[in-house]
Coordinates of C-alpha atoms in Angstrom, one line a residue:
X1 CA -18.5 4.5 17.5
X2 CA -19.9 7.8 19.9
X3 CA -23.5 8.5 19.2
X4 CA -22.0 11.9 16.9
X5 CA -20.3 9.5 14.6
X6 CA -23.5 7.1 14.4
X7 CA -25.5 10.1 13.4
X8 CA -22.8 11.0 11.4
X9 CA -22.8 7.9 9.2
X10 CA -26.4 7.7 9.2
X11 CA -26.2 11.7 7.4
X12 CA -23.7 10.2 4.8
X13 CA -26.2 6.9 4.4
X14 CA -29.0 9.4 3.9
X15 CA -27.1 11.4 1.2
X16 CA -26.4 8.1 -0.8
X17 CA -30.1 7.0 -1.0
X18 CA -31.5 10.8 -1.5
X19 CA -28.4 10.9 -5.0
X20 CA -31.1 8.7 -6.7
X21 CA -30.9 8.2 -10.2
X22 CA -28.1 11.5 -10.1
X23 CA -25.5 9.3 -8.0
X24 CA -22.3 8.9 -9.9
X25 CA -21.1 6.1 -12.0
X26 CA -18.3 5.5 -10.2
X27 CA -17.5 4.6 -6.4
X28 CA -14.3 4.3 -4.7
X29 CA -14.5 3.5 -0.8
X30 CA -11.4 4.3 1.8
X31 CA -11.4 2.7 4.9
X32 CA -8.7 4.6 7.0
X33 CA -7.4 8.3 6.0
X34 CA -4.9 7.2 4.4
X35 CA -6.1 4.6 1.8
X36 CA -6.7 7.8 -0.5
X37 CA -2.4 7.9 -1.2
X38 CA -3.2 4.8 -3.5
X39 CA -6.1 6.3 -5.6
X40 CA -6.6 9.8 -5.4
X41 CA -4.3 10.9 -8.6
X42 CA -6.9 8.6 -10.4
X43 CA -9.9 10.0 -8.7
X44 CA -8.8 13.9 -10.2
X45 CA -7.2 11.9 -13.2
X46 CA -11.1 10.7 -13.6
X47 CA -12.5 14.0 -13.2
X48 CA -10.3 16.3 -15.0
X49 CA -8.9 14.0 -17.7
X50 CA -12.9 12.5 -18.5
X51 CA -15.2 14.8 -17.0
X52 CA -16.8 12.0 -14.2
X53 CA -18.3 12.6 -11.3
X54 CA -17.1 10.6 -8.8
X55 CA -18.8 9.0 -5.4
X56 CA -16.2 8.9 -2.6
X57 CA -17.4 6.3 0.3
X58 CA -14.9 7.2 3.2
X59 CA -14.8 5.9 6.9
X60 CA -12.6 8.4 8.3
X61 CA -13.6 11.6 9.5
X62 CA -10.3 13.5 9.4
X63 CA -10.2 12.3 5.0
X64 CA -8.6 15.5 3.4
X65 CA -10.8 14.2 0.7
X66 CA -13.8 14.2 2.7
X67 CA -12.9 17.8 4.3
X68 CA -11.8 19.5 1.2
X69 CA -13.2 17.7 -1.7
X70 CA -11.8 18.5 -4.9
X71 CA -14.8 19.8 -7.5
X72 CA -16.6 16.7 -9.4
X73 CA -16.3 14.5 -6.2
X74 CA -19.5 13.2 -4.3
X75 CA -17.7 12.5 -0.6
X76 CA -19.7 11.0 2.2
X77 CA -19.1 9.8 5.5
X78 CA -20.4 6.3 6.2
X79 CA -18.6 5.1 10.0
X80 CA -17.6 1.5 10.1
X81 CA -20.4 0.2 11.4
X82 CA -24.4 -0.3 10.9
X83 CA -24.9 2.0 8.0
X84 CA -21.6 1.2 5.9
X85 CA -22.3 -2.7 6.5
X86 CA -26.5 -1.8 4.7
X87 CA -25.3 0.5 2.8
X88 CA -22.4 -1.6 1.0
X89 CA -25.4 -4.2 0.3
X90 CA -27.7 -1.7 -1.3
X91 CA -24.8 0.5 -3.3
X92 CA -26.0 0.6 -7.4
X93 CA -23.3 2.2 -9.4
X94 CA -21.6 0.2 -12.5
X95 CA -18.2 1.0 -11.0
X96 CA -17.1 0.1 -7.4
X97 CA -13.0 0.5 -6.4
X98 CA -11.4 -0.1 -3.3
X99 CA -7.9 -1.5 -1.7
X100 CA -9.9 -3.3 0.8
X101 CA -9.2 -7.0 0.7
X102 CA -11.6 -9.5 2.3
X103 CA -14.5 -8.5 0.3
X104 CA -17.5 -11.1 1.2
X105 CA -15.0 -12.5 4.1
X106 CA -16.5 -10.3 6.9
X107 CA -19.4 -8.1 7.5
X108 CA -18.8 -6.3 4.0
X109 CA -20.5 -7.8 1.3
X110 CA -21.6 -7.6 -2.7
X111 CA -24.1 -5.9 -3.5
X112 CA -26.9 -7.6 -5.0
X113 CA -26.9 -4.9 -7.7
X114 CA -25.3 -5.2 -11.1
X115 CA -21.8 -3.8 -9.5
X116 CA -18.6 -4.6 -11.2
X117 CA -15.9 -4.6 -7.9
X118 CA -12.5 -3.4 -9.0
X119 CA -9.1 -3.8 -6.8
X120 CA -6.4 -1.4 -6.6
X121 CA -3.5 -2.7 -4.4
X122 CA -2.0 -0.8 -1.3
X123 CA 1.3 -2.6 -1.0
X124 CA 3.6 -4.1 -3.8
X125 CA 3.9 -7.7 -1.9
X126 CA 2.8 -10.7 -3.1
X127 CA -1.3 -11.8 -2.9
X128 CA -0.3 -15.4 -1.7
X129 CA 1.7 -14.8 1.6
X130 CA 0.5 -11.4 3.8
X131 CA -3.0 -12.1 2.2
X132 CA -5.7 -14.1 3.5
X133 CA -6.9 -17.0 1.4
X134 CA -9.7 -16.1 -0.8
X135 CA -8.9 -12.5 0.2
X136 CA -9.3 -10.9 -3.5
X137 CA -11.9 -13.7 -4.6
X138 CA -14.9 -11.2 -4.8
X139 CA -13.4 -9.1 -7.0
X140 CA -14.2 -8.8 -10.7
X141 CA -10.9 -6.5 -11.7
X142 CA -7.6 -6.5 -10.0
X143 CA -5.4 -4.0 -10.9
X144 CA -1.7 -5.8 -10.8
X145 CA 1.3 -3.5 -9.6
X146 CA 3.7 -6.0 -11.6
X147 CA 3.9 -9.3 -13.3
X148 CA 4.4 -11.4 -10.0
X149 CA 0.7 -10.5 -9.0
X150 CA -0.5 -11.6 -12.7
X151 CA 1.2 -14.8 -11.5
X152 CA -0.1 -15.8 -8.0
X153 CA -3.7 -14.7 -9.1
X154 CA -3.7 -16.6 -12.4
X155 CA -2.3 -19.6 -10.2
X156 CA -4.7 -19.4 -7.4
X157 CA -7.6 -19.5 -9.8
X158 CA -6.1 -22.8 -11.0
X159 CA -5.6 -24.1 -7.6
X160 CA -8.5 -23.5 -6.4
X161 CA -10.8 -23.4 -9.5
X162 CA -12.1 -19.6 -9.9
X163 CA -13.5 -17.7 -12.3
X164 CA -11.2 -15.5 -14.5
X165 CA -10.3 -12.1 -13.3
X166 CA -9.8 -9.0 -15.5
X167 CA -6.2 -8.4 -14.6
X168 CA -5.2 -4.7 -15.7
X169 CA -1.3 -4.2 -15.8
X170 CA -1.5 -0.9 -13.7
X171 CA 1.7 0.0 -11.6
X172 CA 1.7 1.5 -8.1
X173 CA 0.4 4.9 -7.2
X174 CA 2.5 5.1 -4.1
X175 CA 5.9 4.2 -5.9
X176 CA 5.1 7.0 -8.4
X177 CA 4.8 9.5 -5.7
X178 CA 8.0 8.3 -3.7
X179 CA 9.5 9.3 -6.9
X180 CA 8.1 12.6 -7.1
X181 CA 8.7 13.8 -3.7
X182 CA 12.4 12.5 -3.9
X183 CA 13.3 14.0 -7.2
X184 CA 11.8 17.5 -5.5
X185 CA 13.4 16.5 -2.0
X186 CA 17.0 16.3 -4.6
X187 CA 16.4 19.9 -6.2
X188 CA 15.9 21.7 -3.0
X189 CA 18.1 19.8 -0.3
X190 CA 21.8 21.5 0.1
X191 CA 24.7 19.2 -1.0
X192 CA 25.7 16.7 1.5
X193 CA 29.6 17.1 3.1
X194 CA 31.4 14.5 2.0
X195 CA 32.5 13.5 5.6
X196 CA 28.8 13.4 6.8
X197 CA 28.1 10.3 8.4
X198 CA 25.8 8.0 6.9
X199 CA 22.0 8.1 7.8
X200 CA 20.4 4.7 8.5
X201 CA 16.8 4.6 9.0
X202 CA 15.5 1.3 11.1
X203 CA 11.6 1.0 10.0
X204 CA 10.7 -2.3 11.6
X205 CA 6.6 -3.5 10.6
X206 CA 5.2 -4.5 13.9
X207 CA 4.5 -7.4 15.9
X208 CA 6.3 -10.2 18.4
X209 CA 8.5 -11.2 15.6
X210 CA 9.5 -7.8 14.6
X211 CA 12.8 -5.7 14.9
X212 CA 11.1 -3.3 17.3
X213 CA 10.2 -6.2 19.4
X214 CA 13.2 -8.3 19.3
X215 CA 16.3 -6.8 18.6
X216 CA 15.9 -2.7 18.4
X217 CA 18.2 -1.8 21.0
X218 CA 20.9 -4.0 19.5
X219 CA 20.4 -2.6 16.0
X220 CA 20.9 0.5 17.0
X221 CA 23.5 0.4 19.8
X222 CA 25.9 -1.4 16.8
X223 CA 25.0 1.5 14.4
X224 CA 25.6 4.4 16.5
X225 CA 28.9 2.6 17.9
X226 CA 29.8 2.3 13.8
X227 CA 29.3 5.9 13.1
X228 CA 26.4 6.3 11.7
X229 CA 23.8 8.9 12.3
X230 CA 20.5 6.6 13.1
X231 CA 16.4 6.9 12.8
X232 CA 13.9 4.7 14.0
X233 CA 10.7 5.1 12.7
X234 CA 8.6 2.5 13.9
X235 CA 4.9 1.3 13.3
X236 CA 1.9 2.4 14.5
X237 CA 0.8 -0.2 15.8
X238 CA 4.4 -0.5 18.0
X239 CA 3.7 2.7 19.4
X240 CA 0.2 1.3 20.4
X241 CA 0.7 -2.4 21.5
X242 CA 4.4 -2.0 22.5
X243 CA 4.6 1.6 24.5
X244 CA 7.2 0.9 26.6
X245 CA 9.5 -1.1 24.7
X246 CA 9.4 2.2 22.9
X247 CA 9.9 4.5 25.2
X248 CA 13.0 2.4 27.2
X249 CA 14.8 2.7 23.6
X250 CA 14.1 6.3 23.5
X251 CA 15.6 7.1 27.5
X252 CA 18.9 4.9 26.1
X253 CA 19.9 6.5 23.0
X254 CA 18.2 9.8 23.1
X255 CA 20.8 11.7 24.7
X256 CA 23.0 10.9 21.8
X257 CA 23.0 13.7 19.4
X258 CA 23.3 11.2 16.2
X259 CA 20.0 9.4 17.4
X260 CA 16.5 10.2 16.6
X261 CA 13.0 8.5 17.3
X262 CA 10.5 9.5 14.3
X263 CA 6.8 8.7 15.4
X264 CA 5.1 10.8 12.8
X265 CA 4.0 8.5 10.0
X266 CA 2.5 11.3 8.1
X267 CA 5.9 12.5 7.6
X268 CA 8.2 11.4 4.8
X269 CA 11.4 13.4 5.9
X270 CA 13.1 11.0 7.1
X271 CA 12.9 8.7 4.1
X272 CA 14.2 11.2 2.2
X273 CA 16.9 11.7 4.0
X274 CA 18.1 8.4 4.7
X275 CA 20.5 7.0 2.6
X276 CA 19.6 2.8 3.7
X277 CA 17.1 1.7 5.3
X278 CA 17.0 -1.4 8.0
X279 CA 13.8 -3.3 7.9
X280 CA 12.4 -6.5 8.4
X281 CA 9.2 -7.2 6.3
X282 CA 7.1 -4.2 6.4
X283 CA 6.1 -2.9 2.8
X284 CA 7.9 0.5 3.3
X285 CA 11.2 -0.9 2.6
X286 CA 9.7 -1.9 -1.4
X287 CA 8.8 1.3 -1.6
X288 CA 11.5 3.2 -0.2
X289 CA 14.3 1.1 -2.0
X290 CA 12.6 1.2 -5.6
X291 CA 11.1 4.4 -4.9
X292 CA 14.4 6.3 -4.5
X293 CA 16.9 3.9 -5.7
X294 CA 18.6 3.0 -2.2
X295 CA 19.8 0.3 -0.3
X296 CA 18.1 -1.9 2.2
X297 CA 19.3 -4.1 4.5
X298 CA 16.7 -6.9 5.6
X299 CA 17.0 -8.7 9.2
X300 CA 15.6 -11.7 8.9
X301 CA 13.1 -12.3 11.7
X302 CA 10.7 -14.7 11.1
X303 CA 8.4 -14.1 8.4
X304 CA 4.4 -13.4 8.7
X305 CA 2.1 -15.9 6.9
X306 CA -1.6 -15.3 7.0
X307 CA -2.4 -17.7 4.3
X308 CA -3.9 -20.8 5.1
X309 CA -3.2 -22.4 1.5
X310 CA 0.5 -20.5 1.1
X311 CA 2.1 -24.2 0.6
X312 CA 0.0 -24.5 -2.0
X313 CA 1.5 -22.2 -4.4
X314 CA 4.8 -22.8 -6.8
X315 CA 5.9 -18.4 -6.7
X316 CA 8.4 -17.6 -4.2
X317 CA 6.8 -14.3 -2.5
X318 CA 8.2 -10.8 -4.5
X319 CA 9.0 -9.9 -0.5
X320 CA 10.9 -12.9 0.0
X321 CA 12.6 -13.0 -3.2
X322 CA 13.6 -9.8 -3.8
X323 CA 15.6 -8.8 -0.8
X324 CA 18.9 -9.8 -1.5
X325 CA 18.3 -8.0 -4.8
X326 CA 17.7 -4.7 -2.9
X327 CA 20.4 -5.2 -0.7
X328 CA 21.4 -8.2 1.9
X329 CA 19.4 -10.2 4.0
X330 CA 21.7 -10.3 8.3
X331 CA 20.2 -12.9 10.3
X332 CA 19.3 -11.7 13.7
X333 CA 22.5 -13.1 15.8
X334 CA 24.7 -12.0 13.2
X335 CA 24.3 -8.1 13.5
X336 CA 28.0 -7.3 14.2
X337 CA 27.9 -7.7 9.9
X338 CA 25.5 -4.6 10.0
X339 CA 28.6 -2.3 9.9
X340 CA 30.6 -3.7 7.3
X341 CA 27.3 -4.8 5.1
X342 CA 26.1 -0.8 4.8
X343 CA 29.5 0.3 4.0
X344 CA 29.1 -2.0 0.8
X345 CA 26.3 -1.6 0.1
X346 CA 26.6 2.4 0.0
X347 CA 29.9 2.3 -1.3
X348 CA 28.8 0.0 -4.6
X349 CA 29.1 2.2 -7.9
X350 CA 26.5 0.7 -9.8
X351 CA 23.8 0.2 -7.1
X352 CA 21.4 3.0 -8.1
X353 CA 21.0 1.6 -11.2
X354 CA 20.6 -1.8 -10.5
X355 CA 17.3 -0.9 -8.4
X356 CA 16.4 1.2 -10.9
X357 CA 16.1 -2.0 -12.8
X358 CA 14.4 -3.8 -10.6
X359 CA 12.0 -1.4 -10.1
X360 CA 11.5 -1.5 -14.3
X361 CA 11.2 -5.4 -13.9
X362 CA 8.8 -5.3 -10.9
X363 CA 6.4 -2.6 -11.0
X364 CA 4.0 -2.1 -14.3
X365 CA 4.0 1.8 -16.0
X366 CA 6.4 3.5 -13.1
X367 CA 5.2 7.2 -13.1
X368 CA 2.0 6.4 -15.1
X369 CA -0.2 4.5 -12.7
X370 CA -2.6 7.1 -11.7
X371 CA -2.8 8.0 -16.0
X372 CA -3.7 3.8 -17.1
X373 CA -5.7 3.6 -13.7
X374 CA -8.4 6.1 -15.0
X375 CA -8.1 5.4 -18.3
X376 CA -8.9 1.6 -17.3
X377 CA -11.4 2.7 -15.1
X378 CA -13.2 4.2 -17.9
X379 CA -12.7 1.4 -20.4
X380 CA -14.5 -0.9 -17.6
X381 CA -17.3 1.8 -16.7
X382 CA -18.0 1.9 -21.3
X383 CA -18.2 -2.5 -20.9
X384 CA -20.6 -2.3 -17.8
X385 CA -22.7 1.3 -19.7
X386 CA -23.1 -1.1 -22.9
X387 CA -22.0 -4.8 -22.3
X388 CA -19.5 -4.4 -25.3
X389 CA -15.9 -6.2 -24.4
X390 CA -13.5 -3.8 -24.8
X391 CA -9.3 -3.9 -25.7
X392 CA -7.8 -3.2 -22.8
X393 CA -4.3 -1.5 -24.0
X394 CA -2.7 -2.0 -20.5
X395 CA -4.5 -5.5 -19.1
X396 CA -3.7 -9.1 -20.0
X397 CA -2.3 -12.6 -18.8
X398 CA 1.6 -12.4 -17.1

């Protein structure tokens, strides 16, 4: 952190402590610009919909929430260092949301304060796998994007003997908006000729086990020799700990016309565009295939495990489990399938539908998330105002 950010954060610490007794009841902190995609239709849901004010905590100074705030929110800039760490120990509202796991793990802790800490999940994988052990532990509410996380976190607190969560059956903010951008994308996009190629779009996650690090140029040498007009989208952290392994696969396919390499995350074009996707185990492939209702194939590099007690639990990870529900699951020495694979995979007439069922069978509320998020926000905020139990219309056991 320069010396303008520390001064920076220390402002935004100054702000909290001078709100007083006129800080707002409810708090929602974003780590990285981009966590505000999984709450900010329930932030303006909370303000329009119930009139709150709401404090917004945000590490990143380029936040569109922190540069253009919309009326009725409180936003401050707090750094990621000395004055987030004291003032994450001293916060005192009733209501504190995040999507940062870890909570208590590292060098943010609970505040001493009568806080209730709610969850709201920034990917639709399982908690048991990807997750850290003991990674949502500190929490008091977790807001579930389907049944399989009511599962793994009623079975971790039996495993491992914890206190009962409140577990609200929410849905996934980010799904809903896939949806929405796609059904726009469909109104204003021409009609596609019918002897247009194909668009494939590889979006590997990152890492030594990963697509972009282990067979990239071989996925899309074999697509481009199959026809297909191909993007490759990969991580942010590929272009950042694997910058030449990126840029050799750019100098050999990007004199071919049907080739493009897509390093703006920020952009959703070519998601929308696609029409299958070729991933590994990054999250974007959930979201693009239940989102718009396409195809993915899955190569099946090793998985990642960052769970200490994953043996531990009876659930097979949604990740793991649903791919061949998606679409088809080609082994990494095995990719002269791809072809043939994508060809049925487009070519079946009652796909669309069937993910449109698995989306109703995996994700809580699709298109209401940010709509039951506020209103269970508020239903928590009136328990903590009067220490009255209330129903909660949308929360329960799986």
């Amino acid at each position: 952190m320069g010396f303008k950010d520390f001064l920076d954060a220390f402002s935004g610490y100054r702000q909290y402590k001078a709100l007083g007794e006129k800080r707002p009841e409810i708090a929602f902190y974003s780590e990285m610009g981009t966590d505000r995609i999984y709450f900010e239709g329930i932030i303006r849901r909370l303000i329009t919909d119930y009139d709150q004010r709401v404090l917004y905590l945000t590490s990143a100074k380029t936040d569109p929430l922190l540069n253009s705030p919309p009326e009725g929110l409180v936003p401050l800039y707090i750094g990621d260092g000395t004055f987030r760490t004291m003032l994450f120990l001293e916060i005192d509202v009733p209501l504190f949301v995040m999507t940062l796991p870890d909570l208590n793990t590292f060098q943010l802790k609970r505040s001493p304060n009568n806080v209730h800490y709610a969850y709201i999940f920034h990917s639709l994988v399982s908690t048991h796998m990807v997750y850290r052990h003991k990674a949502f532990d500190a929490y008091d509410t977790l807001f579930c994007v389907g049944p399989h996380h009511d599962r793994e976190i009623r079975e971790a607190e039996r495993l491992f003997n914890l206190p009962e969560k409140q577990l609200v059956r929410h849905g996934y903010p980010r799904i809903d908006k896939v949806m929405a951008d796609y059904r726009a994308y469909l109104q204003a996009a021409l009609p596609k000729s019918a002897d247009s190629p194909a668009h494939v779009l590889v979006a590997p996650s990152w890492g030594p086990t990963s697509i972009a690090s282990t067979c990239a140029s071989r996925v899309v040498e074999n697509l481009l020799n199959a026809g297909f007009q191909v993007t490759f989208r990969p991580h942010p952290m590929t272009l950042r700990q694997d910058a030449n392994n990126m840029d050799a696969l750019q100098k050999q396919f990007g004199n071919n016309p049907a080739f493009a390499f897509d390093a703006d995350i920020a952009n959703a074009r070519s998601l929308l565009e696609a029409d299958l996707m070729i991933c590994d185990w990054s999250g974007v492939a959930l979201e693009f295939g239940l989102g718009m209702e396409k195809p993915v194939v899955f190569i099946d590099t090793p998985p990642k495990c960052n769970n200490s007690e994953f043996s531990r639990f009876e659930p097979v990870p949604v990740e793991v489990s649903i791919r061949e529900e998606l679409g088809a699951v080609i082994a990494p020495d095995n990719l002269e399938r791809l072809s043939e694979t994508i060809q049925q995979l487009l070519g079946h007439p009652g796909m669309k539908e069937h993910i449109a069922g698995l989306r109703e069978a995996y994700i809580y509320n699709a298109g209401r998330a940010d709509e039951i998020g506020a209103r269970e926000l508020i239903r928590l905020l009136e328990e903590m105002k009067t220490g009255r139990k209330l129903t909660a219309v949308s929360a329960g056991k799986a």
